[in-house]
Amino acid sequence: MLIHADANAFNKLLEGKGTFIVDFFATWCGPCKMLGAVLEKVAPENPYDILKIDIDENVKLAEEYEVMVVPTLLFVKDGEIIHRESGFFSKEKFRALVQAHMQ
């Protein structure tokens, strides 16, 4: 499920147990829009929530997690960032990343 979130929601999830993906994006970013379309397609088949965090609305959070490029995805498992991937990629690569890092 795609969830538009803010720093509070992200921090709350980070404190708990569970697995989720964070998409740091910007509304003005072309590759972010392209990746957003990919995520919308794969979200229904993905067992993990995907938190969408707008870097312009959550500047401190983006700085805290050293997001220098958008889009940037963080793969989080039980409060630990286990993988980071930046830039646009296909739904096939997204599926491969989920399989490699989230299982």
XYZ file of C-alpha atoms in Angstrom:
103
model
C 0.000 0.000 0.000
C 1.248 3.507 -0.825
C 1.055 5.850 2.153
C 1.805 9.566 1.970
C 3.633 10.200 5.224
C 5.576 12.777 7.170
C 8.488 12.643 9.610
C 6.224 11.678 12.535
C 4.750 8.676 10.734
C 8.179 7.592 9.514
C 9.763 7.849 12.972
C 6.871 5.952 14.559
C 7.299 3.079 12.101
C 11.076 3.145 12.518
C 10.699 2.609 16.278
C 8.642 -0.539 15.846
C 9.061 -3.969 14.383
C 8.168 -4.553 10.790
C 9.299 -4.127 7.241
C 8.528 -1.213 4.957
C 9.959 0.870 2.123
C 10.400 4.645 2.122
C 10.279 6.647 -1.110
C 11.901 10.070 -0.693
C 10.634 12.123 -3.630
C 9.934 15.662 -4.845
C 6.878 16.803 -6.771
C 9.055 18.687 -9.291
C 11.288 15.656 -10.009
C 10.722 13.860 -13.336
C 12.390 10.561 -12.315
C 10.350 10.662 -9.070
C 7.133 10.827 -11.087
C 8.290 7.922 -13.257
C 9.231 5.816 -10.210
C 5.959 6.830 -8.544
C 4.079 5.295 -11.482
C 6.097 2.079 -11.082
C 5.386 1.975 -7.348
C 1.661 2.511 -7.940
C 1.649 -0.518 -10.256
C 3.558 -2.806 -7.897
C 2.027 -1.606 -4.604
C -1.005 -3.926 -4.770
C 1.221 -7.005 -5.198
C 3.846 -5.836 -2.688
C 3.414 -7.183 0.862
C 5.175 -4.146 2.372
C 3.879 -0.624 2.889
C 5.582 2.063 0.817
C 5.822 5.404 2.616
C 6.073 8.379 0.295
C 7.992 11.278 1.881
C 8.109 14.635 0.066
C 11.595 16.073 0.688
C 10.356 19.658 0.312
C 7.854 19.155 3.131
C 10.267 17.093 5.257
C 13.630 18.786 4.737
C 15.099 17.833 8.131
C 14.178 14.176 7.674
C 15.766 14.106 4.216
C 18.908 15.704 5.638
C 18.978 13.304 8.584
C 18.922 10.316 6.216
C 21.392 11.960 3.820
C 19.043 11.972 0.854
C 21.149 13.729 -1.772
C 19.351 12.410 -4.857
C 15.659 11.890 -5.519
C 14.085 9.508 -5.820
C 15.755 7.535 -3.034
C 14.239 4.380 -1.597
C 15.124 3.065 1.841
C 14.360 -0.560 2.644
C 13.689 -0.848 6.389
C 13.428 -4.001 8.479
C 12.756 -3.898 12.233
C 13.939 -0.296 12.547
C 17.159 -0.777 10.562
C 17.828 0.539 7.069
C 19.038 -2.522 5.227
C 19.353 -1.083 1.709
C 19.303 2.246 -0.112
C 18.653 2.714 -3.824
C 18.576 6.027 -5.714
C 17.314 7.006 -9.136
C 14.638 5.638 -11.422
C 14.353 1.911 -12.094
C 11.860 -0.518 -13.617
C 9.254 -2.566 -11.811
C 11.339 -5.678 -12.547
C 14.312 -4.151 -10.733
C 12.030 -3.075 -7.866
C 10.758 -6.638 -7.528
C 14.352 -7.930 -7.566
C 15.350 -5.424 -4.854
C 12.422 -6.475 -2.664
C 13.273 -10.134 -3.145
C 16.984 -9.557 -2.429
C 16.618 -7.340 0.630
C 13.221 -7.840 2.214
C 12.782 -11.620 2.380
